[in-house]
Structures are given as C-alpha cells and as structure tokens.
Amino acid sequence: MIRSQFLVERQDIDPVAFFREKGLRVTHQRVEIFREIAESREHPSAETIFEGVRRRMPSLSMDTVYRTLATLEELGLVMRLTHPRGGARYDSMAITHHHFICLECGEIMDCFAASGEAPLLEELTDRVSAVRSVHVEIRGLCSHCHHTSNHNLPLMGES
Amino acid sequence: MIRSQFLVERQDIDPVAFFREKGLRVTHQRVEIFREIAESREHPSAETIFEGVRRRMPSLSMDTVYRTLATLEELGLVMRLTHPRGGARYDSMAITHHHFICLECGEIMDCFAASGEAPLLEELTDRVSAVRSVHVEIRGLCSHCHHTSNHNLPLMGES
DNA sequence: GTGTTTAATAAGAAATATTCCTATTAACGA
DNA sequence: TCGTTAATAGGAATATTTCTTATTAAACAC
Ligand SMILES: [Mn+2]
Ligand SMILES: [Mn+2]
Ligand SMILES: [Zn+2]
Ligand SMILES: [Zn+2]
C-alpha cells in the first residue's frame, strides 16, 4: 500500500508541544535549534546553525546540533539537503517544496509546487511499501552566474 | 531562457571517443573507472568503485577515483547521488532516471519516468537561466523492510 | 620511433564533516 | 524535592573528500 498523498501546509509548529507529544524531553537545545532553522530562509549548514544558536547558548556543542538535526529530520520537522559542494544543508519543512541549486555559486532557491510521485513509482509498487518524502532537485545556473561567467556545462535538451 | 527538454537515451557511450572529443587525455584510469560504473547496476560508492577497478589496476589511487568521478559528472556521463547514510553513490546516466531510497536498509532503486520541471520552475524563471539536471528522490520503506521491522516514520499523507 | 610538453596520476598528508565515547547535566515523573 | 535516565558537552575517533608534490605517461611534433 503506497501512501501517495501530499503533505499539506504545516506552519507555526510549536516545537515544545511537538516534542512533548512525541515523548521527547523539551530541552533548550532542541527548542533553540528548531527555532534557528524555522526562522531562517537560507538553507543553513550545521555549522551555521551552530554559530547562530551558540550566541544565545554558549555551551552548545556541535554534537548536539547534529543529533538534534537528525531527530528533527526523523520527526519530519526538518529536511536535510545535500549540497553539491559538500556538507548538508537544513530546511524547515513548513511546506513541502523543492529546490533549484546553482552549480556555479551554490545558491539554493525554493520551488513550491506539488509533484506527483505516483507515475514514478508505478513500476516499483511491489518493491516499495511506504513513501516518506518526495524531493525534486533541479541543478543548473542561476541568472546571475549565467550572465557573469563562461560555462561549459552540458545542459538538458542539448545534444 | 530555460532549457527544459529532457535527456533522451544515451546508451553505449564509447568513453574513449568521448574523452577525445572533449580534449581530455584517454587514460586507462578514466576508461576503467567509467566502465566500472557503466557496468554496475548497484549505485556504487567511491570506495566500491576503487576496489573494483583496483583488481585490474593495482596502482590506482583513491584520489584518481574522486577526480575522475568529478570529471565524469561534469561531462554528464555520471550522476552523483548522496546517500542518507553518508558518502556519495555514483550512477551511470545511460538514461535520465530517478531514485527511491529505503530509509531502513539504504537500498537504492531506479525509477524511470519523465518528470516535468517546468511547473516547478515557473515562479523562478527570472532567477534561473539554465537547467542542467532534474532529479527526483523518493524516500520511504522498501517492501522487505516494511514487513520485517517496526517503524515509526511519519509518512506522507498522514496527519 | 624519439624526444618534448604537460595533463594526469600515486602517495600520503591535510582538511572537512560527522559520529562516537563517557562523564556530567538537567528534564520530568513520582 | 528526589531519583531516574535521556540528553548534553567536550573531545577523541572515524569517515569522506581534497590538497600537495614528485613522478608518470598521453599526445604531439619531428
Ligand atoms: Mn527550501
Ligand atoms: Mn540509478
Ligand atoms: Zn549562481
Ligand atoms: Zn529496505
């Protein structure tokens, strides 16, 4: 049985209530790390999140950042993206959405749109039982990079 | 201007001719590394590719594997996937396709289907100039893992 | 074929990113 | 308030990828 509906809007999550519901302790670290991501529109790295939260909480450790991000990802509150230039980026998942990543400057832009996974999964239905997430990653050149430098990338639709 | 057509089948690439066309030297390492991926259906890691090629070429270094994989990716001959459990996986791109990844066992399955990126990009057309690739990554549980263990993953379509 | 040029490689060090280990802390239920 | 134990801090360890430099070999001119 395939779960193939889409996540709907899920904004204004109260992390305190959410952790409690899941039986997880409501630590300052969890609350602050979640808030740091939820308030960012920048797809921050673990390091960036660490630096941001550490201003308010100087004892914070990197291990807690990674551990908490993994927890938040399991809970479905946060999405981990892998950036072509190494390292992961994190994104609060208020709304299911997708990404465009510029191969030149690394900028990540949000793309909001439904994407039907059903047609992709048709041939796999006997091997796949449950869908957790669908993510579309588009790579290319942003307008800025396209106009400012010379590139030799093979693009889609060219021979 | 958005390049939004799809890659068509591109099988039976002759790596020797391809490298030559691009002005790159045709080294044994490049040819063997490309063949190793092209002949694999397994989405191998850099380490796996290294071990496979090293059997035929004992002096091969890991650095050459990474360097060559980056070159092949730039040429559009190979696709790099990031695996949730760390490390990259490589895939020969004979045909544009997408992936299902099991969050329990890590297995990667191919999904062959066109995916229209145009609707996703509509709102970004002024910020995006050229599309290099579109990749859909679906995560969830494979049938085997779904039936053999207990999970508590929030799935799509559930409240 | 021989020699020249230089891109590409091997080896290992270094940098990055992430996870592990363990003593300590603090969240929370009693 | 107290006890239990999940969670954290700090640092070590691991894993992955990139860098540095001397050496090799692919391509090319002769
Ligand atoms: Mn985003
Ligand atoms: Mn594949
Ligand atoms: Zn850019
Ligand atoms: Zn599985």
XYZ file of C-alpha atoms (C1' of nucleotides) and ligand atoms in Angstrom:
382
model
C 0.000 0.000 0.000
C 1.527 3.250 -1.132
C 0.951 6.455 0.771
C 0.897 8.876 -2.054
C -0.905 11.937 -0.846
C 0.947 15.152 -0.229
C 1.918 16.938 2.879
C -0.205 19.993 3.317
C 0.825 23.225 4.929
C 2.149 22.723 8.359
C 3.180 26.124 9.531
C 3.516 27.569 13.005
C 4.548 24.350 14.611
C 5.035 24.697 18.342
C 8.194 22.736 18.952
C 7.525 22.439 22.672
C 4.153 20.800 22.163
C 5.557 18.698 19.351
C 8.426 17.241 21.367
C 6.136 16.565 24.292
C 3.670 14.753 22.055
C 6.422 12.501 20.826
C 7.625 11.745 24.342
C 10.885 13.609 23.829
C 12.296 15.874 26.505
C 11.860 19.538 25.810
C 15.416 20.788 26.104
C 16.547 24.344 25.475
C 18.887 22.988 22.830
C 16.094 21.337 20.853
C 13.859 24.362 21.038
C 16.570 26.820 20.056
C 17.945 24.696 17.227
C 14.481 24.229 15.797
C 13.791 27.937 16.030
C 17.061 28.790 14.357
C 16.113 26.744 11.304
C 12.468 27.710 11.304
C 13.382 31.390 11.226
C 15.986 31.025 8.501
C 15.209 31.275 4.823
C 18.809 30.461 3.993
C 19.154 26.671 3.991
C 21.876 26.852 6.646
C 24.608 24.291 7.255
C 25.087 22.562 10.602
C 27.981 24.922 11.252
C 25.854 27.998 10.541
C 23.097 26.739 12.819
C 25.674 26.015 15.496
C 27.083 29.529 15.322
C 23.654 31.099 15.368
C 22.376 29.205 18.388
C 25.658 29.438 20.253
C 25.236 33.199 20.524
C 22.291 32.566 22.834
C 23.655 29.349 24.322
C 27.443 29.420 24.541
C 27.812 25.891 25.891
C 26.161 24.297 22.854
C 28.150 21.513 21.237
C 28.348 20.539 17.600
C 27.370 17.005 18.520
C 24.068 18.269 19.891
C 23.442 20.167 16.696
C 23.925 17.072 14.569
C 21.992 14.852 16.963
C 19.106 17.293 17.162
C 19.003 17.827 13.427
C 18.785 14.071 12.937
C 15.939 13.924 15.447
C 14.102 16.778 13.771
C 14.534 15.102 10.425
C 13.094 11.828 11.741
C 10.153 13.734 13.141
C 9.604 15.280 9.738
C 10.096 18.814 11.047
C 13.275 19.452 9.122
C 14.621 18.380 5.776
C 18.248 17.665 5.098
C 19.585 18.633 1.695
C 22.948 17.612 0.394
C 24.835 20.424 -1.187
C 26.997 19.724 -4.238
C 29.898 21.449 -2.502
C 29.911 19.033 0.413
C 28.162 19.156 3.705
C 24.469 19.080 4.415
C 22.027 21.962 4.429
C 18.911 22.110 6.547
C 15.491 23.446 5.777
C 12.446 23.807 7.958
C 9.658 21.980 6.234
C 6.769 24.311 6.881
C 5.541 23.427 3.415
C 6.598 20.599 1.150
C 8.729 22.135 -1.540
C 11.627 21.516 -3.874
C 14.924 23.127 -4.788
C 16.960 24.690 -7.507
C 20.695 24.706 -6.846
C 23.109 26.834 -8.843
C 26.159 24.811 -9.794
C 28.269 27.952 -10.027
C 27.560 29.830 -6.802
C 25.789 27.128 -4.819
C 22.709 29.194 -4.092
C 19.628 27.198 -3.184
C 16.227 28.513 -4.237
C 12.868 27.180 -3.149
C 10.388 25.810 -5.663
C 6.877 25.440 -4.354
C 4.755 23.058 -6.325
C 3.194 19.687 -5.967
C 4.985 16.876 -7.697
C 3.241 13.631 -8.396
C 5.336 10.715 -7.352
C 2.729 8.175 -8.391
C 3.831 7.869 -12.026
C 7.426 7.389 -10.935
C 6.502 4.635 -8.532
C 4.172 2.664 -10.735
C 6.850 0.251 -11.812
C 8.099 -0.188 -8.256
C 4.881 -0.776 -6.348
C 5.787 -4.310 -5.395
C 9.155 -3.279 -4.025
C 8.090 -0.080 -2.269
C 5.764 -0.012 0.712
C 5.662 3.472 2.159
C 6.685 6.897 0.981
C 8.192 9.252 3.474
C 9.150 12.166 1.243
C 9.459 13.233 -2.369
C 12.024 15.816 -3.272
C 12.853 17.290 -6.641
C 16.302 18.745 -7.039
C 16.974 20.859 -10.094
C 20.534 21.892 -10.880
C 21.737 24.483 -13.295
C 22.851 28.093 -13.423
C 21.151 30.995 -11.761
C 20.609 34.114 -13.855
C 23.418 35.938 -12.140
C 26.028 33.269 -12.773
C 24.769 32.624 -16.280
C 25.438 36.229 -17.221
C 28.667 36.861 -15.385
C 30.919 33.952 -16.302
C 31.665 31.488 -19.037
C 30.440 27.954 -18.577
C 30.794 24.733 -20.392
C 28.118 22.701 -18.704
C 26.203 20.218 -20.777
C 22.605 21.350 -20.362
C 19.394 19.431 -20.667
C 17.875 19.385 -24.108
C 21.175 19.844 -25.898
C 22.712 17.079 -27.992
C 15.955 31.194 -21.393
C 15.226 27.882 -19.762
C 16.432 24.645 -21.318
C 13.611 22.402 -20.351
C 13.696 19.453 -22.662
C 14.705 16.057 -21.414
C 17.733 13.994 -21.992
C 16.991 11.168 -24.317
C 18.541 7.752 -24.197
C 22.237 7.869 -24.418
C 23.388 4.320 -24.182
C 26.525 2.643 -25.392
C 28.738 5.638 -24.927
C 32.283 4.999 -26.061
C 34.329 6.623 -23.331
C 37.460 6.723 -25.459
C 35.778 8.713 -28.210
C 34.012 10.852 -25.659
C 37.158 11.874 -23.804
C 38.946 12.570 -27.044
C 36.090 14.760 -28.254
C 36.346 16.816 -25.099
C 40.100 17.229 -25.426
C 40.784 15.087 -22.363
C 43.540 12.527 -22.324
C 42.370 8.969 -22.661
C 43.959 7.374 -19.619
C 43.492 3.772 -18.558
C 42.187 5.054 -15.245
C 39.421 7.092 -16.855
C 38.368 4.307 -19.140
C 38.348 1.664 -16.418
C 36.552 3.827 -13.871
C 33.882 4.720 -16.396
C 33.443 1.072 -17.341
C 33.176 0.044 -13.726
C 30.225 2.369 -13.192
C 28.631 1.746 -16.559
C 28.581 -1.985 -15.919
C 27.226 -1.687 -12.393
C 23.547 -1.643 -11.592
C 24.324 -1.101 -7.923
C 24.854 2.642 -7.375
C 28.357 2.015 -6.031
C 30.283 4.252 -3.644
C 33.697 5.703 -4.491
C 35.221 3.031 -2.288
C 33.391 0.227 -4.112
C 34.449 1.602 -7.485
C 38.016 1.893 -6.211
C 38.075 -1.731 -5.088
C 36.552 -2.963 -8.318
C 38.955 -1.155 -10.613
C 41.960 -1.844 -8.425
C 41.648 -5.544 -9.154
C 42.606 -4.795 -12.757
C 44.847 -1.830 -11.933
C 46.589 -2.277 -8.574
C 48.323 1.092 -8.586
C 45.062 3.035 -8.734
C 44.678 5.706 -6.080
C 41.562 6.908 -4.334
C 42.362 10.444 -5.413
C 42.119 9.438 -9.035
C 38.760 7.820 -8.391
C 37.344 11.014 -6.889
C 38.957 13.228 -9.508
C 37.708 11.075 -12.354
C 34.216 10.810 -10.924
C 34.061 14.599 -10.693
C 35.187 14.843 -14.315
C 32.627 12.299 -15.461
C 29.935 14.142 -13.572
C 30.874 17.437 -15.212
C 30.742 15.740 -18.594
C 27.271 14.484 -17.754
C 28.316 10.841 -18.069
C 27.808 10.023 -14.433
C 25.421 11.173 -11.745
C 26.375 11.586 -8.125
C 23.762 10.736 -5.548
C 24.071 11.484 -1.887
C 23.131 8.613 0.303
C 21.314 9.295 3.587
C 23.906 7.198 5.394
C 26.793 9.365 4.351
C 29.057 9.229 1.367
C 28.175 9.622 -2.280
C 26.914 6.990 -4.677
C 27.523 7.010 -8.394
C 25.291 6.056 -11.248
C 25.983 5.854 -14.946
C 23.441 8.042 -16.659
C 22.615 5.920 -19.671
C 19.058 7.167 -19.277
C 17.738 10.031 -17.187
C 16.009 8.453 -14.237
C 15.136 8.957 -10.592
C 15.519 7.081 -7.333
C 13.744 5.516 -4.433
C 15.873 5.106 -1.317
C 14.856 2.883 1.573
C 15.427 4.658 4.864
C 15.804 1.352 6.678
C 18.260 -0.645 4.569
C 19.579 2.095 2.299
C 18.763 0.270 -0.910
C 18.509 2.495 -3.978
C 16.028 1.581 -6.695
C 15.763 3.162 -10.122
C 12.596 4.911 -11.242
C 12.377 5.527 -14.951
C 9.958 8.230 -15.929
C 9.956 11.694 -17.315
C 9.437 14.422 -14.801
C 8.354 17.858 -15.860
C 10.402 20.518 -14.198
C 8.639 23.344 -15.974
C 5.781 23.707 -13.475
C 8.276 23.777 -10.626
C 10.333 26.493 -12.253
C 7.561 28.802 -13.359
C 7.914 31.057 -10.373
C 11.697 31.132 -10.701
C 12.173 31.866 -14.393
C 13.736 35.250 -13.777
C 16.244 33.834 -11.330
C 17.114 30.641 -13.208
C 18.850 30.600 -16.561
C 19.831 27.071 -17.454
C 18.851 23.646 -16.223
C 21.499 21.008 -16.054
C 19.605 18.159 -14.431
C 16.373 17.288 -12.703
C 16.364 14.527 -10.165
C 13.519 13.197 -8.077
C 14.440 11.454 -4.874
C 11.757 9.478 -3.106
C 12.416 8.160 0.379
C 10.467 5.607 2.325
C 10.485 1.934 3.169
C 11.040 -0.892 0.766
C 8.633 -3.813 0.968
C 11.160 -6.008 2.671
C 11.911 -3.547 5.468
C 8.277 -2.595 5.842
C 7.375 -6.183 6.609
C 10.319 -7.207 8.744
C 10.664 -4.494 11.333
C 8.710 -1.943 13.315
C 8.928 1.652 12.206
C 7.702 4.902 13.470
C 8.336 7.087 10.448
C 5.906 9.849 9.713
C 4.706 9.040 6.216
C 3.296 11.269 3.555
C -0.434 11.667 3.601
C -0.732 11.003 7.320
C -1.777 13.687 9.738
C 60.386 5.589 -33.177
C 62.421 9.540 -30.221
C 62.029 13.480 -27.622
C 59.229 17.267 -25.545
C 55.437 19.100 -23.179
C 52.289 18.962 -19.738
C 47.926 16.796 -18.146
C 47.061 13.246 -15.137
C 48.402 10.133 -11.567
C 50.098 7.968 -6.889
C 51.003 8.515 -2.311
C 50.173 10.305 1.636
C 49.160 14.499 4.278
C 45.589 17.549 5.302
C 41.147 19.381 5.615
C 36.138 18.590 6.293
C 32.313 16.580 8.004
C 30.121 13.609 11.014
C 29.787 10.201 14.651
C 31.270 8.024 18.863
C 32.560 7.786 23.855
C 31.963 8.989 28.549
C 31.358 11.816 32.446
C 28.075 15.320 33.675
C 23.743 17.756 33.499
C 19.024 18.602 33.639
C 14.105 17.220 32.211
C 10.435 15.167 34.183
C 7.645 11.944 36.755
C 6.908 10.301 41.403
C 12.335 17.568 46.423
C 14.340 13.434 44.795
C 15.610 9.722 41.651
C 15.891 8.114 37.131
C 17.716 8.414 32.884
C 17.520 10.891 28.436
C 20.213 14.332 26.646
C 24.295 17.138 26.531
C 29.395 18.865 26.345
C 33.791 18.036 25.222
C 36.920 15.839 22.923
C 38.504 11.718 20.505
C 37.722 8.991 16.646
C 36.075 7.907 12.183
C 34.787 8.741 7.539
C 34.988 11.136 3.481
C 36.966 14.155 0.343
C 40.511 17.347 -1.181
C 45.184 19.040 -1.471
C 50.328 18.870 -2.331
C 54.184 17.374 -4.776
C 57.075 14.337 -7.164
C 56.500 11.080 -10.881
C 54.366 9.077 -14.934
C 52.510 8.670 -19.339
C 49.331 10.622 -23.170
C 49.572 13.457 -27.038
C 52.024 15.580 -30.366
C 55.885 17.313 -33.313
C 59.631 15.778 -35.613
Mn 13.889 25.179 0.892
Mn 20.033 4.791 -10.759
Zn 24.605 31.149 -9.225
Zn 14.721 -1.524 2.836
